Amino acid sequence: MTEINYRRADHPIHSIFLERWSPRAFTGEEISDKDMLALFEAARWAPSASNNQPWRFVYARRGTEHFATLLDILDESNQRWAKNASAIVIILSKTHRLTSNGELRPAYTHAFDTGAAWFALALQTQVARLHAHAMAGIDRDKAMRVLEIPEHYRVEAAVAIGKLADPSTLPDDLREREKPSQRKPLADFVFEGRFKAD
């Protein structure tokens, strides 16, 4: 058994999986471009079907001109706390690929592969003694428009990255939720031999 961070795995795993969680309280410290690029380097080596590497990242560091632009893409509920992040990242996936004969075809695993790249980034963030909080609550249409994203790309999510702050820095409603979350038991989503519906 592995137990850490108020979490307990039912089977032996590396502690990094339990250490990784998605806080909202960030210190507001700036992060260097060098440190950001190290996170993206980890994402670069994620597995990818046919090595298409469909993931794309648009980022802005606190203290740069682009930070407010990316912050404004988040839903207001996420802006309340993400404003204190060291960086904000918008994650995209390329939905189509060009075949060797120049034909444009759907890339069926674009989201699957991009999820793998995101998780590589998340684990590298943990190794760097930072935290990453991914968000679905974003204005995708605004992201497409403001970031000038062309056709055949999809906005998947946003991520706030930073150093952990004391939960007291959060609004009351978020402070109560500022702890690592638990997970469903394996029996709810792992099936040997055939699928079992919920």
mmCIF file of C-alpha atoms in Angstrom:
data_model
loop_
_atom_site.group_PDB
_atom_site.id
_atom_site.type_symbol
_atom_site.label_atom_id
_atom_site.label_comp_id
_atom_site.label_asym_id
_atom_site.label_seq_id
_atom_site.Cartn_x
_atom_site.Cartn_y
_atom_site.Cartn_z
ATOM 1 C CA MET A 1 0.000 0.000 0.000
ATOM 2 C CA THR A 2 1.078 3.565 -0.650
ATOM 3 C CA GLU A 3 -0.240 6.297 1.602
ATOM 4 C CA ILE A 4 0.610 9.991 1.392
ATOM 5 C CA ASN A 5 -1.109 13.373 1.219
ATOM 6 C CA TYR A 6 -4.232 12.015 2.983
ATOM 7 C CA ARG A 7 -4.597 9.539 0.099
ATOM 8 C CA ARG A 8 -4.197 5.811 0.094
ATOM 9 C CA ALA A 9 -3.613 3.597 -2.935
ATOM 10 C CA ASP A 10 -5.044 0.090 -2.747
ATOM 11 C CA HIS A 11 -2.047 -1.304 -4.654
ATOM 12 C CA PRO A 12 1.648 -0.340 -4.539
ATOM 13 C CA ILE A 13 2.452 2.663 -6.770
ATOM 14 C CA HIS A 14 5.057 5.421 -6.853
ATOM 15 C CA SER A 15 4.308 8.182 -4.357
ATOM 16 C CA ILE A 16 4.367 10.902 -7.061
ATOM 17 C CA PHE A 17 0.872 9.851 -8.167
ATOM 18 C CA LEU A 18 -0.544 10.586 -4.709
ATOM 19 C CA GLU A 19 1.589 13.683 -4.192
ATOM 20 C CA ARG A 20 0.210 15.278 -7.370
ATOM 21 C CA TRP A 21 -2.989 17.213 -6.796
ATOM 22 C CA SER A 22 -4.640 20.381 -8.099
ATOM 23 C CA PRO A 23 -4.517 23.233 -5.588
ATOM 24 C CA ARG A 24 -5.980 26.684 -6.146
ATOM 25 C CA ALA A 25 -3.857 28.625 -3.660
ATOM 26 C CA PHE A 26 -0.758 29.984 -5.392
ATOM 27 C CA THR A 27 1.850 32.429 -4.086
ATOM 28 C CA GLY A 28 1.903 34.709 -7.137
ATOM 29 C CA GLU A 29 5.656 34.281 -7.608
ATOM 30 C CA GLU A 30 7.051 34.695 -11.096
ATOM 31 C CA ILE A 31 8.529 31.728 -12.962
ATOM 32 C CA SER A 32 11.428 31.855 -15.414
ATOM 33 C CA ASP A 33 11.077 30.924 -19.048
ATOM 34 C CA LYS A 34 13.791 28.306 -18.487
ATOM 35 C CA ASP A 35 11.689 26.611 -15.806
ATOM 36 C CA MET A 36 8.582 26.702 -18.011
ATOM 37 C CA LEU A 37 10.432 25.177 -20.956
ATOM 38 C CA ALA A 38 11.576 22.293 -18.739
ATOM 39 C CA LEU A 39 7.910 21.462 -18.101
ATOM 40 C CA PHE A 40 7.151 21.495 -21.826
ATOM 41 C CA GLU A 41 10.216 19.338 -22.469
ATOM 42 C CA ALA A 42 8.624 16.614 -20.344
ATOM 43 C CA ALA A 43 5.392 16.946 -22.359
ATOM 44 C CA ARG A 44 7.421 16.637 -25.559
ATOM 45 C CA TRP A 45 8.329 13.041 -24.705
ATOM 46 C CA ALA A 46 4.789 11.815 -24.120
ATOM 47 C CA PRO A 47 3.661 8.771 -26.131
ATOM 48 C CA SER A 48 1.879 9.571 -29.375
ATOM 49 C CA ALA A 49 0.058 7.482 -32.000
ATOM 50 C CA SER A 50 2.193 7.336 -35.170
ATOM 51 C CA ASN A 51 4.386 9.945 -33.460
ATOM 52 C CA ASN A 52 1.994 12.695 -34.630
ATOM 53 C CA GLN A 53 2.443 14.691 -31.403
ATOM 54 C CA PRO A 54 -0.845 16.629 -31.776
ATOM 55 C CA TRP A 55 -0.464 18.638 -28.566
ATOM 56 C CA ARG A 56 0.077 22.398 -28.633
ATOM 57 C CA PHE A 57 0.635 24.745 -25.699
ATOM 58 C CA VAL A 58 0.143 28.507 -25.529
ATOM 59 C CA TYR A 59 1.506 29.920 -22.286
ATOM 60 C CA ALA A 60 1.989 33.179 -20.454
ATOM 61 C CA ARG A 61 4.116 33.844 -17.406
ATOM 62 C CA ARG A 62 3.154 36.214 -14.603
ATOM 63 C CA GLY A 63 4.742 39.594 -15.211
ATOM 64 C CA THR A 64 4.514 39.369 -19.014
ATOM 65 C CA GLU A 65 2.148 41.194 -21.341
ATOM 66 C CA HIS A 66 0.296 37.990 -22.274
ATOM 67 C CA PHE A 67 -0.675 36.880 -18.766
ATOM 68 C CA ALA A 68 -3.832 39.027 -18.585
ATOM 69 C CA THR A 69 -4.898 37.806 -22.042
ATOM 70 C CA LEU A 70 -4.752 34.142 -21.039
ATOM 71 C CA LEU A 71 -6.284 34.823 -17.626
ATOM 72 C CA ASP A 72 -9.245 36.469 -19.370
ATOM 73 C CA ILE A 73 -9.918 33.232 -21.312
ATOM 74 C CA LEU A 74 -10.727 31.426 -18.052
ATOM 75 C CA ASP A 75 -14.224 31.386 -16.590
ATOM 76 C CA GLU A 76 -14.690 34.036 -13.902
ATOM 77 C CA SER A 77 -14.863 31.358 -11.205
ATOM 78 C CA ASN A 78 -11.365 30.199 -12.173
ATOM 79 C CA GLN A 79 -9.986 33.710 -12.623
ATOM 80 C CA ARG A 80 -10.656 34.357 -8.916
ATOM 81 C CA TRP A 81 -7.791 32.104 -7.888
ATOM 82 C CA ALA A 82 -5.743 31.566 -11.093
ATOM 83 C CA LYS A 83 -4.821 35.263 -11.040
ATOM 84 C CA ASN A 84 -2.178 34.264 -8.457
ATOM 85 C CA ALA A 85 -0.586 31.561 -10.617
ATOM 86 C CA SER A 86 2.972 31.863 -11.901
ATOM 87 C CA ALA A 87 1.848 30.853 -15.394
ATOM 88 C CA ILE A 88 -1.247 29.984 -17.363
ATOM 89 C CA VAL A 89 -1.238 27.459 -20.189
ATOM 90 C CA ILE A 90 -3.898 26.834 -22.821
ATOM 91 C CA ILE A 91 -3.738 23.260 -24.141
ATOM 92 C CA LEU A 92 -4.766 22.544 -27.728
ATOM 93 C CA SER A 93 -4.843 19.435 -29.869
ATOM 94 C CA LYS A 94 -4.491 19.129 -33.625
ATOM 95 C CA THR A 95 -7.624 17.283 -34.760
ATOM 96 C CA HIS A 96 -6.427 16.305 -38.260
ATOM 97 C CA ARG A 97 -3.222 15.068 -39.817
ATOM 98 C CA LEU A 98 -1.747 15.090 -43.298
ATOM 99 C CA THR A 99 -1.086 11.684 -44.826
ATOM 100 C CA SER A 100 2.036 11.001 -46.873
ATOM 101 C CA ASN A 101 0.030 11.740 -50.054
ATOM 102 C CA GLY A 102 -1.189 15.107 -48.703
ATOM 103 C CA GLU A 103 -4.709 14.011 -47.693
ATOM 104 C CA LEU A 104 -6.174 15.625 -44.571
ATOM 105 C CA ARG A 105 -7.592 12.964 -42.239
ATOM 106 C CA PRO A 106 -9.061 13.002 -38.723
ATOM 107 C CA ALA A 107 -6.502 12.242 -36.022
ATOM 108 C CA TYR A 108 -8.686 10.015 -33.866
ATOM 109 C CA THR A 109 -6.307 9.937 -30.903
ATOM 110 C CA HIS A 110 -5.547 13.680 -30.794
ATOM 111 C CA ALA A 111 -7.219 14.188 -27.406
ATOM 112 C CA PHE A 112 -5.855 10.917 -26.013
ATOM 113 C CA ASP A 113 -2.285 11.828 -26.953
ATOM 114 C CA THR A 114 -2.663 15.410 -25.744
ATOM 115 C CA GLY A 115 -3.908 14.082 -22.407
ATOM 116 C CA ALA A 116 -0.720 12.034 -22.135
ATOM 117 C CA ALA A 117 1.359 15.159 -22.823
ATOM 118 C CA TRP A 118 -0.583 17.109 -20.216
ATOM 119 C CA PHE A 119 0.060 14.419 -17.623
ATOM 120 C CA ALA A 120 3.787 14.375 -18.426
ATOM 121 C CA LEU A 121 3.801 18.134 -17.854
ATOM 122 C CA ALA A 122 1.846 17.706 -14.610
ATOM 123 C CA LEU A 123 4.302 15.146 -13.238
ATOM 124 C CA GLN A 124 7.310 17.272 -14.218
ATOM 125 C CA THR A 125 5.652 20.193 -12.462
ATOM 126 C CA GLN A 126 5.454 18.048 -9.325
ATOM 127 C CA VAL A 127 9.128 17.047 -9.650
ATOM 128 C CA ALA A 128 9.999 20.773 -9.927
ATOM 129 C CA ARG A 129 8.226 21.381 -6.577
ATOM 130 C CA LEU A 130 5.447 23.294 -8.281
ATOM 131 C CA HIS A 131 1.774 22.480 -8.739
ATOM 132 C CA ALA A 132 -0.469 22.426 -11.790
ATOM 133 C CA HIS A 133 -4.253 22.754 -11.791
ATOM 134 C CA ALA A 134 -6.024 21.881 -15.041
ATOM 135 C CA MET A 135 -9.356 23.548 -15.812
ATOM 136 C CA ALA A 136 -12.239 22.745 -18.118
ATOM 137 C CA GLY A 137 -13.881 26.059 -17.200
ATOM 138 C CA ILE A 138 -12.685 28.266 -20.042
ATOM 139 C CA ASP A 139 -14.190 30.211 -22.925
ATOM 140 C CA ARG A 140 -13.112 28.092 -25.871
ATOM 141 C CA ASP A 141 -14.582 30.408 -28.491
ATOM 142 C CA LYS A 142 -12.699 33.342 -27.001
ATOM 143 C CA ALA A 143 -9.490 31.283 -26.943
ATOM 144 C CA MET A 144 -9.884 30.425 -30.625
ATOM 145 C CA ARG A 145 -10.479 34.076 -31.495
ATOM 146 C CA VAL A 146 -7.977 35.814 -29.222
ATOM 147 C CA LEU A 147 -5.149 33.342 -29.772
ATOM 148 C CA GLU A 148 -5.851 33.207 -33.527
ATOM 149 C CA ILE A 149 -6.125 29.425 -33.557
ATOM 150 C CA PRO A 150 -6.847 28.079 -37.044
ATOM 151 C CA GLU A 151 -9.224 25.363 -38.168
ATOM 152 C CA HIS A 152 -8.420 21.749 -37.271
ATOM 153 C CA TYR A 153 -7.322 22.563 -33.723
ATOM 154 C CA ARG A 154 -9.389 22.110 -30.570
ATOM 155 C CA VAL A 155 -9.010 23.919 -27.265
ATOM 156 C CA GLU A 156 -8.855 21.167 -24.654
ATOM 157 C CA ALA A 157 -8.206 22.838 -21.302
ATOM 158 C CA ALA A 158 -6.246 25.456 -19.387
ATOM 159 C CA VAL A 159 -3.676 24.953 -16.653
ATOM 160 C CA ALA A 160 -2.544 27.220 -13.831
ATOM 161 C CA ILE A 161 0.992 26.567 -12.562
ATOM 162 C CA GLY A 162 2.644 27.929 -9.460
ATOM 163 C CA LYS A 163 4.017 27.473 -5.976
ATOM 164 C CA LEU A 164 1.648 26.366 -3.262
ATOM 165 C CA ALA A 165 0.328 29.092 -0.956
ATOM 166 C CA ASP A 166 -1.510 28.848 2.328
ATOM 167 C CA PRO A 167 -5.220 28.036 1.824
ATOM 168 C CA SER A 168 -6.111 31.124 3.875
ATOM 169 C CA THR A 169 -5.318 33.199 0.778
ATOM 170 C CA LEU A 170 -8.413 31.785 -0.957
ATOM 171 C CA PRO A 171 -12.045 32.936 -0.733
ATOM 172 C CA ASP A 172 -14.029 31.055 1.932
ATOM 173 C CA ASP A 173 -15.875 28.742 -0.491
ATOM 174 C CA LEU A 174 -12.627 27.593 -2.111
ATOM 175 C CA ARG A 175 -10.652 27.315 1.113
ATOM 176 C CA GLU A 176 -12.866 24.459 2.280
ATOM 177 C CA ARG A 177 -12.100 22.482 -0.883
ATOM 178 C CA GLU A 178 -8.309 23.056 -0.802
ATOM 179 C CA LYS A 179 -7.131 19.509 -0.213
ATOM 180 C CA PRO A 180 -6.173 16.504 -2.335
ATOM 181 C CA SER A 181 -9.255 14.729 -3.656
ATOM 182 C CA GLN A 182 -9.935 11.014 -3.415
ATOM 183 C CA ARG A 183 -10.578 8.614 -6.290
ATOM 184 C CA LYS A 184 -13.134 5.965 -7.216
ATOM 185 C CA PRO A 185 -12.163 2.359 -6.460
ATOM 186 C CA LEU A 186 -10.738 0.296 -9.317
ATOM 187 C CA ALA A 187 -13.879 -1.837 -9.425
ATOM 188 C CA ASP A 188 -15.817 1.192 -10.711
ATOM 189 C CA PHE A 189 -13.789 1.517 -13.920
ATOM 190 C CA VAL A 190 -11.620 -1.564 -14.496
ATOM 191 C CA PHE A 191 -13.308 -4.640 -15.984
ATOM 192 C CA GLU A 192 -11.710 -7.921 -16.931
ATOM 193 C CA GLY A 193 -13.034 -9.498 -20.108
ATOM 194 C CA ARG A 194 -16.086 -7.311 -20.784
ATOM 195 C CA PHE A 195 -17.469 -3.880 -20.056
ATOM 196 C CA LYS A 196 -19.915 -3.272 -17.212
ATOM 197 C CA ALA A 197 -22.119 -0.210 -17.461
ATOM 198 C CA ASP A 198 -22.613 2.137 -14.516
#
